[in-house]
Coordinates of C-alpha atoms in Angstrom, one line a residue:
Chain R
M1 CA 0.0 0.0 0.0
N2 CA 1.1 3.5 -0.8
C3 CA -1.5 6.1 0.3
I4 CA -1.7 9.7 1.3
I5 CA -4.9 10.3 3.2
A6 CA -5.3 14.0 3.8
S7 CA -7.8 15.9 6.0
T8 CA -8.4 18.6 3.4
S9 CA -7.3 19.5 -0.2
T10 CA -6.8 23.2 0.6
L11 CA -5.4 25.3 3.4
H12 CA -6.9 28.7 4.1
G13 CA -5.2 31.3 2.0
S14 CA -3.3 28.8 -0.2
D15 CA -4.1 27.1 -3.5
Y16 CA -5.7 23.8 -4.1
L17 CA -3.3 21.0 -3.0
A18 CA -0.5 23.5 -2.5
Y19 CA 0.5 22.4 1.0
L20 CA 1.0 18.8 -0.4
T21 CA 3.3 19.8 -3.2
E22 CA 6.4 18.2 -1.7
P23 CA 4.9 14.8 -0.6
L24 CA 3.0 14.5 -3.9
Q25 CA 6.1 15.0 -6.0
D26 CA 7.5 11.8 -4.5
H27 CA 4.2 10.0 -4.2
F28 CA 3.3 10.1 -7.9
K29 CA 6.9 10.1 -9.3
N30 CA 6.5 6.7 -11.2
A31 CA 3.1 7.5 -12.7
S32 CA 2.6 9.0 -16.1
E33 CA -1.1 9.3 -15.7
I34 CA -3.2 10.0 -12.6
L35 CA -6.8 8.7 -12.5
F36 CA -9.0 11.3 -10.8
I37 CA -12.3 10.2 -9.2
P38 CA -14.6 13.3 -9.2
F39 CA -17.7 11.6 -7.8
A40 CA -17.9 13.6 -4.6
R41 CA -18.8 16.8 -6.6
P42 CA -18.0 19.5 -4.0
G43 CA -20.7 22.3 -4.2
G44 CA -22.4 20.2 -6.8
I45 CA -19.9 21.0 -9.6
T46 CA -19.9 18.6 -12.6
H47 CA -17.4 15.7 -13.1
E48 CA -15.8 17.8 -15.9
E49 CA -15.4 20.9 -13.8
Y50 CA -14.0 19.0 -10.9
T51 CA -11.5 17.2 -13.1
E52 CA -10.4 20.6 -14.5
K53 CA -9.8 21.7 -10.9
A54 CA -7.7 18.6 -10.2
K55 CA -5.7 19.1 -13.4
K56 CA -4.8 22.6 -12.3
G57 CA -4.0 21.6 -8.8
L58 CA -1.7 18.8 -10.0
A59 CA -0.2 20.8 -12.9
F60 CA 3.1 21.1 -11.0
L61 CA 3.6 17.4 -11.5
N62 CA 3.6 17.5 -15.3
K63 CA 1.5 14.4 -15.4
K64 CA -1.7 13.5 -17.4
V65 CA -4.8 13.7 -15.2
V66 CA -7.9 11.9 -16.4
G67 CA -11.3 11.8 -14.9
I68 CA -12.7 8.3 -14.4
H69 CA -16.0 9.5 -16.1
E70 CA -14.0 9.8 -19.3
K71 CA -13.1 6.1 -19.2
E72 CA -15.2 3.5 -20.9
N73 CA -14.8 0.9 -18.2
F74 CA -14.5 2.3 -14.7
K75 CA -13.5 -0.9 -13.0
K76 CA -10.8 -1.6 -15.6
A77 CA -9.6 2.0 -15.2
I78 CA -9.1 1.6 -11.5
L79 CA -7.4 -1.8 -11.8
E80 CA -5.0 -0.5 -14.4
A81 CA -4.4 2.9 -13.0
E82 CA -0.8 4.0 -12.4
A83 CA -2.1 6.3 -9.6
I84 CA -5.4 7.3 -8.2
F85 CA -6.7 10.6 -6.6
T86 CA -10.2 10.7 -5.1
G87 CA -11.2 14.3 -4.4
G88 CA -13.4 15.7 -1.6
G89 CA -16.9 16.8 -1.7
N90 CA -19.9 14.9 -0.4
T91 CA -19.1 11.5 1.1
F92 CA -22.7 10.2 0.6
V93 CA -22.6 11.0 -3.0
L94 CA -19.1 9.5 -3.5
V95 CA -20.0 6.3 -1.7
S96 CA -23.3 6.0 -3.6
Q97 CA -21.4 6.3 -6.9
L98 CA -18.8 3.8 -5.8
Y99 CA -21.5 1.2 -5.0
T100 CA -23.6 2.0 -8.1
H101 CA -20.6 1.4 -10.3
Q102 CA -19.4 -1.5 -8.2
L103 CA -16.0 0.1 -7.6
I104 CA -15.4 -0.7 -3.9
E105 CA -13.6 -4.0 -4.5
P106 CA -11.6 -2.8 -7.5
L107 CA -10.4 0.2 -5.4
Q108 CA -9.5 -2.1 -2.5
E109 CA -7.6 -4.4 -4.9
S110 CA -5.7 -1.5 -6.6
I111 CA -4.7 0.0 -3.3
K112 CA -3.7 -3.3 -1.9
N113 CA -1.5 -3.9 -5.0
G114 CA 0.4 -0.7 -4.3
T115 CA -1.1 1.8 -6.7
P116 CA -0.3 5.2 -5.2
Y117 CA -3.5 6.7 -3.8
L118 CA -4.3 10.2 -2.8
G119 CA -7.5 11.0 -0.9
T120 CA -8.6 14.4 0.4
S121 CA -11.6 14.9 2.7
A122 CA -14.4 12.6 1.3
G123 CA -11.7 10.8 -0.6
S124 CA -10.0 10.1 2.7
N125 CA -13.2 9.2 4.6
I126 CA -13.7 6.3 2.3
C127 CA -10.3 4.8 3.4
G128 CA -11.7 4.1 6.8
V129 CA -13.8 1.1 8.0
N130 CA -17.0 3.0 7.2
M131 CA -18.3 6.5 6.5
R132 CA -20.1 6.9 9.8
T133 CA -17.7 9.7 10.9
T134 CA -18.1 11.9 7.9
N135 CA -19.2 15.5 8.5
D136 CA -21.2 15.6 5.3
M137 CA -24.9 16.1 4.9
P138 CA -26.8 12.9 3.9
I139 CA -28.1 14.3 0.6
V140 CA -28.4 10.9 -1.1
Y141 CA -29.0 7.5 0.4
P142 CA -26.0 5.1 -0.2
P143 CA -26.8 1.3 -0.3
N144 CA -24.2 0.9 2.5
F145 CA -22.0 2.9 4.8
N146 CA -19.1 0.5 4.7
T147 CA -16.0 1.8 2.9
L148 CA -12.6 0.6 1.7
E149 CA -11.0 -0.4 5.1
V150 CA -7.6 0.6 3.9
L151 CA -7.2 1.9 7.5
P152 CA -8.2 -0.3 10.5
F153 CA -9.9 2.8 11.9
N154 CA -12.1 5.7 10.8
I155 CA -10.9 9.2 10.2
N156 CA -12.8 12.4 10.9
P157 CA -11.4 14.9 8.4
H158 CA -11.5 18.7 8.9
Y159 CA -11.4 17.9 12.6
L160 CA -12.4 21.0 14.6
D161 CA -11.8 21.6 18.3
P162 CA -14.7 22.7 20.3
D163 CA -15.0 26.5 20.3
P164 CA -15.4 27.6 24.0
T165 CA -16.8 31.0 22.9
S166 CA -19.6 29.5 20.7
T167 CA -23.2 30.1 21.7
H168 CA -24.5 27.7 19.1
K169 CA -26.2 24.6 20.4
G170 CA -25.4 22.2 17.6
E171 CA -23.2 19.3 18.7
T172 CA -19.4 19.7 18.8
R173 CA -17.3 17.3 16.7
E174 CA -16.1 15.7 19.9
T175 CA -19.8 15.1 21.1
R176 CA -20.6 13.6 17.7
I177 CA -17.7 11.2 17.8
K178 CA -18.6 10.3 21.4
E179 CA -22.1 9.4 20.1
F180 CA -20.5 7.3 17.3
H181 CA -18.8 5.3 20.0
E182 CA -22.1 4.5 21.7
Y183 CA -22.9 2.3 18.6
N184 CA -19.5 1.5 17.1
A185 CA -16.2 0.2 18.5
T186 CA -14.0 1.5 15.6
P187 CA -11.4 4.1 16.7
V188 CA -11.5 7.5 15.1
V189 CA -8.6 9.8 14.2
G190 CA -9.6 13.5 14.2
L191 CA -7.4 14.8 11.4
R192 CA -7.0 18.5 11.5
E193 CA -6.6 20.6 8.3
G194 CA -3.0 20.4 7.2
S195 CA -2.5 16.9 8.5
W196 CA -2.3 13.7 6.5
L197 CA -1.6 10.0 7.0
V198 CA 1.0 8.1 5.0
V199 CA 0.0 4.4 4.7
T200 CA 2.4 1.7 3.6
N201 CA 2.2 -2.1 4.1
E202 CA 4.5 -1.6 7.1
D203 CA 3.1 1.5 8.8
I204 CA 0.5 4.3 9.1
V205 CA 2.2 7.6 10.1
L206 CA 0.8 11.0 10.9
K207 CA 2.3 13.8 8.8
G208 CA 2.1 17.6 8.8
K209 CA 2.8 20.1 11.6
L210 CA -0.3 19.5 13.8
K211 CA -1.2 16.9 16.4
A212 CA -4.2 14.6 15.7
R213 CA -6.8 13.7 18.2
I214 CA -7.5 10.0 18.9
F215 CA -11.0 8.8 20.0
Q216 CA -11.3 5.3 21.2
C217 CA -14.4 3.6 22.7
D218 CA -14.5 4.0 26.5
K219 CA -11.3 6.0 26.6
T220 CA -10.6 9.7 27.2
P221 CA -9.6 11.2 23.8
Y222 CA -5.9 12.0 23.5
E223 CA -3.5 13.9 21.2
I224 CA -0.6 12.4 19.2
E225 CA 2.3 14.2 17.7
P226 CA 3.3 14.2 14.0
E227 CA 5.4 11.2 13.0
T228 CA 3.5 9.0 15.4
S229 CA 2.7 5.5 14.1
L230 CA -1.0 4.5 14.1
K231 CA -0.5 1.0 12.8
N232 CA -1.6 -0.5 16.1
L233 CA -4.7 1.6 16.5
Q234 CA -7.7 -0.7 15.9
Chain K
M1 CA -52.5 18.8 12.8
N2 CA -51.2 20.7 15.8
C3 CA -47.4 20.7 15.8
I4 CA -44.6 22.9 17.2
I5 CA -41.5 22.1 15.2
A6 CA -38.5 23.8 16.8
S7 CA -34.9 24.4 15.7
T8 CA -33.5 23.6 19.1
S9 CA -34.5 22.6 22.6
T10 CA -32.3 25.1 24.3
L11 CA -31.0 28.6 23.8
H12 CA -27.6 29.6 24.9
G13 CA -27.6 30.7 28.5
S14 CA -31.1 29.5 29.2
D15 CA -32.7 26.2 30.5
Y16 CA -33.9 23.3 28.5
L17 CA -37.1 24.3 26.7
A18 CA -37.3 27.6 28.6
Y19 CA -37.8 29.8 25.5
L20 CA -40.8 27.7 24.6
T21 CA -42.6 28.0 27.9
E22 CA -45.4 30.2 26.7
P23 CA -46.3 28.4 23.5
L24 CA -46.1 25.0 25.2
Q25 CA -48.5 26.0 28.0
D26 CA -51.2 26.4 25.3
H27 CA -50.0 23.6 23.0
F28 CA -50.3 20.9 25.7
K29 CA -53.2 22.4 27.7
N30 CA -55.6 19.5 27.0
A31 CA -53.2 16.7 27.7
S32 CA -52.8 15.0 31.1
E33 CA -49.9 12.9 29.9
I34 CA -47.1 13.7 27.4
L35 CA -45.5 10.8 25.6
F36 CA -41.7 11.4 25.2
I37 CA -39.7 9.8 22.5
P38 CA -36.1 9.7 23.7
F39 CA -34.7 7.6 20.8
A40 CA -32.3 10.3 19.5
R41 CA -30.1 10.0 22.7
P42 CA -28.1 13.2 22.6
G43 CA -24.5 12.6 23.6
G44 CA -25.4 8.9 23.9
I45 CA -27.4 9.3 27.1
T46 CA -29.8 6.5 27.9
H47 CA -33.6 6.6 27.3
E48 CA -34.1 6.9 31.1
E49 CA -31.7 9.8 31.5
Y50 CA -33.2 11.6 28.5
T51 CA -36.7 11.1 29.8
E52 CA -35.6 12.6 33.2
K53 CA -34.3 15.6 31.3
A54 CA -37.6 16.0 29.5
K55 CA -39.6 15.7 32.7
K56 CA -37.5 18.5 34.3
G57 CA -37.8 20.7 31.2
L58 CA -41.6 20.2 31.1
A59 CA -42.1 20.4 34.9
F60 CA -43.7 23.8 34.6
L61 CA -46.7 22.2 32.8
N62 CA -47.6 20.0 35.8
K63 CA -48.3 17.1 33.4
K64 CA -47.2 13.4 33.5
V65 CA -44.3 12.8 31.1
V66 CA -43.7 9.2 30.2
G67 CA -40.9 7.8 28.0
I68 CA -42.1 5.5 25.2
H69 CA -39.5 2.9 26.2
E70 CA -41.6 2.4 29.4
K71 CA -44.7 1.5 27.4
E72 CA -45.4 -2.1 26.5
N73 CA -46.7 -1.5 23.0
F74 CA -44.9 1.4 21.3
K75 CA -47.3 1.6 18.4
K76 CA -50.4 1.7 20.7
A77 CA -48.7 4.3 22.9
I78 CA -48.3 6.6 19.9
L79 CA -51.8 6.1 18.6
E80 CA -53.4 6.6 22.0
A81 CA -51.1 9.5 23.1
E82 CA -52.7 12.7 24.3
A83 CA -49.5 14.6 23.3
I84 CA -46.1 13.6 21.9
F85 CA -42.7 15.2 22.3
T86 CA -39.7 13.9 20.3
G87 CA -36.4 15.2 21.6
G88 CA -33.3 16.1 19.7
G89 CA -30.0 14.1 19.5
N90 CA -28.9 12.1 16.5
T91 CA -31.4 11.9 13.6
F92 CA -29.8 8.7 12.2
V93 CA -30.3 6.9 15.5
L94 CA -33.8 8.3 15.9
V95 CA -34.9 7.3 12.4
S96 CA -33.4 3.9 12.7
Q97 CA -35.3 3.3 15.9
L98 CA -38.6 4.5 14.3
Y99 CA -38.1 2.1 11.5
T100 CA -37.0 -0.8 13.7
H101 CA -40.2 -0.4 15.8
Q102 CA -42.3 0.4 12.8
L103 CA -43.4 3.7 14.2
I104 CA -43.4 5.9 11.1
E105 CA -47.0 5.3 10.1
P106 CA -48.4 5.4 13.7
L107 CA -46.7 8.8 14.2
Q108 CA -48.0 10.1 10.9
E109 CA -51.5 8.9 11.8
S110 CA -51.4 10.3 15.3
I111 CA -50.2 13.7 14.1
K112 CA -52.7 13.8 11.3
N113 CA -55.5 13.1 13.8
G114 CA -54.5 16.2 15.7
T115 CA -52.4 14.9 18.6
P116 CA -50.3 17.9 19.8
Y117 CA -46.7 17.2 18.7
L118 CA -43.6 18.9 19.8
G119 CA -40.3 18.3 18.0
T120 CA -36.9 19.8 18.7
S121 CA -33.9 19.4 16.5
A122 CA -33.8 15.7 15.4
G123 CA -37.5 15.5 16.5
S124 CA -38.2 18.4 14.1
N125 CA -36.0 17.0 11.3
I126 CA -38.2 13.9 11.1
C127 CA -41.2 16.1 10.3
G128 CA -39.8 16.9 6.9
V129 CA -40.1 14.9 3.7
N130 CA -36.8 13.2 4.5
M131 CA -33.8 13.4 6.8
R132 CA -31.4 14.4 4.0
T133 CA -30.8 17.9 5.5
T134 CA -29.9 16.9 9.0
N135 CA -26.6 18.1 10.4
D136 CA -26.0 14.9 12.3
M137 CA -23.2 12.4 11.9
P138 CA -24.3 9.1 10.3
I139 CA -23.3 6.9 13.2
V140 CA -25.8 4.2 12.4
Y141 CA -27.4 3.2 9.0
P142 CA -31.1 3.6 8.9
P143 CA -33.1 1.4 6.5
N144 CA -34.4 4.6 4.8
F145 CA -34.0 8.4 4.9
N146 CA -37.7 9.1 4.4
T147 CA -39.4 10.7 7.3
L148 CA -42.9 11.7 8.4
E149 CA -43.7 14.3 5.7
V150 CA -45.8 16.4 8.2
L151 CA -44.3 19.3 6.3
P152 CA -44.2 19.5 2.5
F153 CA -40.5 20.6 2.8
N154 CA -37.4 19.8 4.8
I155 CA -36.0 21.8 7.6
N156 CA -32.4 22.4 8.5
P157 CA -32.4 22.9 12.3
H158 CA -29.7 24.9 14.1
Y159 CA -29.3 26.9 10.9
L160 CA -26.0 28.7 10.9
D161 CA -25.1 31.6 8.7
P162 CA -21.7 31.4 7.0
D163 CA -18.9 32.9 9.2
P164 CA -17.0 35.3 7.0
T165 CA -14.0 35.2 9.4
S166 CA -13.7 31.4 9.4
T167 CA -10.5 29.9 8.0
H168 CA -11.9 26.4 8.2
K169 CA -12.4 24.7 4.8
G170 CA -15.4 22.5 5.8
E171 CA -18.5 23.3 3.9
T172 CA -20.8 26.0 5.1
R173 CA -24.4 25.1 5.8
E174 CA -25.5 27.0 2.7
T175 CA -23.1 25.0 0.5
R176 CA -24.4 21.8 2.0
I177 CA -28.0 22.7 1.2
K178 CA -26.9 23.8 -2.3
E179 CA -25.4 20.3 -2.8
F180 CA -28.7 18.8 -1.5
H181 CA -30.5 20.6 -4.3
E182 CA -28.3 19.0 -6.9
Y183 CA -30.0 15.7 -6.1
N184 CA -33.3 16.7 -4.5
A185 CA -36.1 19.2 -5.4
T186 CA -37.6 19.5 -1.9
P187 CA -37.4 23.1 -0.5
V188 CA -35.4 23.5 2.8
V189 CA -36.2 25.9 5.6
G190 CA -33.0 27.0 7.5
L191 CA -34.5 27.4 11.0
R192 CA -32.3 29.4 13.3
E193 CA -32.0 28.6 17.0
G194 CA -34.9 30.3 18.7
S195 CA -37.3 29.8 15.7
W196 CA -40.1 27.3 15.4
L197 CA -42.9 26.4 13.0
V198 CA -46.5 26.1 14.1
V199 CA -48.3 23.6 11.9
T200 CA -52.1 23.3 11.8
N201 CA -54.4 21.8 9.1
E202 CA -54.8 25.3 7.7
D203 CA -51.3 26.8 7.9
I204 CA -47.6 26.5 8.6
V205 CA -46.3 29.7 10.3
L206 CA -42.8 30.8 11.3
K207 CA -42.6 31.8 15.0
G208 CA -39.9 33.4 17.2
K209 CA -38.0 36.6 16.8
L210 CA -35.7 35.6 14.0
K211 CA -36.0 35.4 10.2
A212 CA -35.7 32.0 8.5
R213 CA -33.7 31.3 5.3
I214 CA -35.5 29.5 2.5
F215 CA -33.6 27.4 0.0
Q216 CA -35.4 26.3 -3.2
C217 CA -34.0 24.4 -6.1
D218 CA -32.6 26.7 -8.8
K219 CA -33.5 29.9 -6.8
T220 CA -31.4 32.3 -4.8
P221 CA -31.9 31.7 -1.1
Y222 CA -34.0 34.3 0.6
E223 CA -35.1 35.4 4.1
I224 CA -38.6 35.4 5.5
E225 CA -39.9 37.3 8.6
P226 CA -41.6 35.8 11.6
E227 CA -45.3 35.2 11.1
T228 CA -44.8 34.4 7.5
S229 CA -46.9 31.5 6.2
L230 CA -45.0 28.6 4.6
K231 CA -48.0 26.5 3.6
N232 CA -47.4 27.1 -0.1
L233 CA -43.7 26.2 0.0
Q234 CA -43.4 22.9 -1.7

């Protein structure tokens, strides 16, 4: 396995994927073409528009970027891809599309075989055991919440610390994850914007400058430093 | 029909249900017992703990408050209830429980027959056409996202205006609802904390001091004043 699983695609005040320039140079170095999966359609933009955005964001690599919707056979495209990037947007829409086109198993197989994979936000959510810790609105009904299980845990991307000055009564992210653990035993990694995980066959390591927050069933949540291994978190 | 559909149970700095004291006095005046549906379990609290909270919050009414989990036959309890209150928490958990216990139709029937109904947050979400505009985390997988359709539209409770100072890249509520309308034609009422809808056979009226924000497919969102009728929004 060879995955970069990022909390977000974009940091405030910087360009799309800009903060990942350095790791992506290395990550995609052996690929001549990157297969882009635009199914999550952020803000409802079309597959074409989203693929344009990915092309621009990855232009610094000087690689060909092709949207999966341009391919005749989606399954074959995934199995034969030299590299895969699944962009963020709405996780319910993304997972519904993956089930509709029967792409869960091909993606698992391709990733297991070592195809370099990049996920951001929703594209990272699907690397967990299930999508039950997404922040997204359930605007469509997927046939299943189970996802790729590239990680032995779930992630919560765009992790936000509780705001002590807030007067809003909606649940904090921490409360939501606590509720998740009333019904699920899977650990959750709260991945702050600017953090990512590097997944290989040997290890899962937290990257970026920020700590991540770990939520385990019946345990007090705790922080881990960058470069910490998460391979034993399950 | 005779429903109060509230954005939240609690305003910042005030007690549970306190801001609804006056309308609830009138709403529940003919009931000697209020059936409480604690299924949404906010923060994962038990049905017993949640019912205790509801009892305290409604103590000013001097009525009996009974949790549905204390009843032998849930369906019968709903059909024979003098008044019903569904509390907030997690909409996915609430809707799963309603389907598991086959309570969607009894609730629809009871509400249609005029049983006074109070919903807050998740308990309001279920009054819409479907739960696809909930803010909650999908911690369990319901067999269906369709809900009671007491309203001809959906609500988004705890509606939050975009924060222009935010550096966080998670989607704003407005973006999420815009994404919803890529896949659904149902209008959405963004109900701010402190707002509620009063639903009768004749009308649906916005109450409270705040405006609400209306989202319709292919239209620019707009604001409506308190006391505006929403009966024609569909």
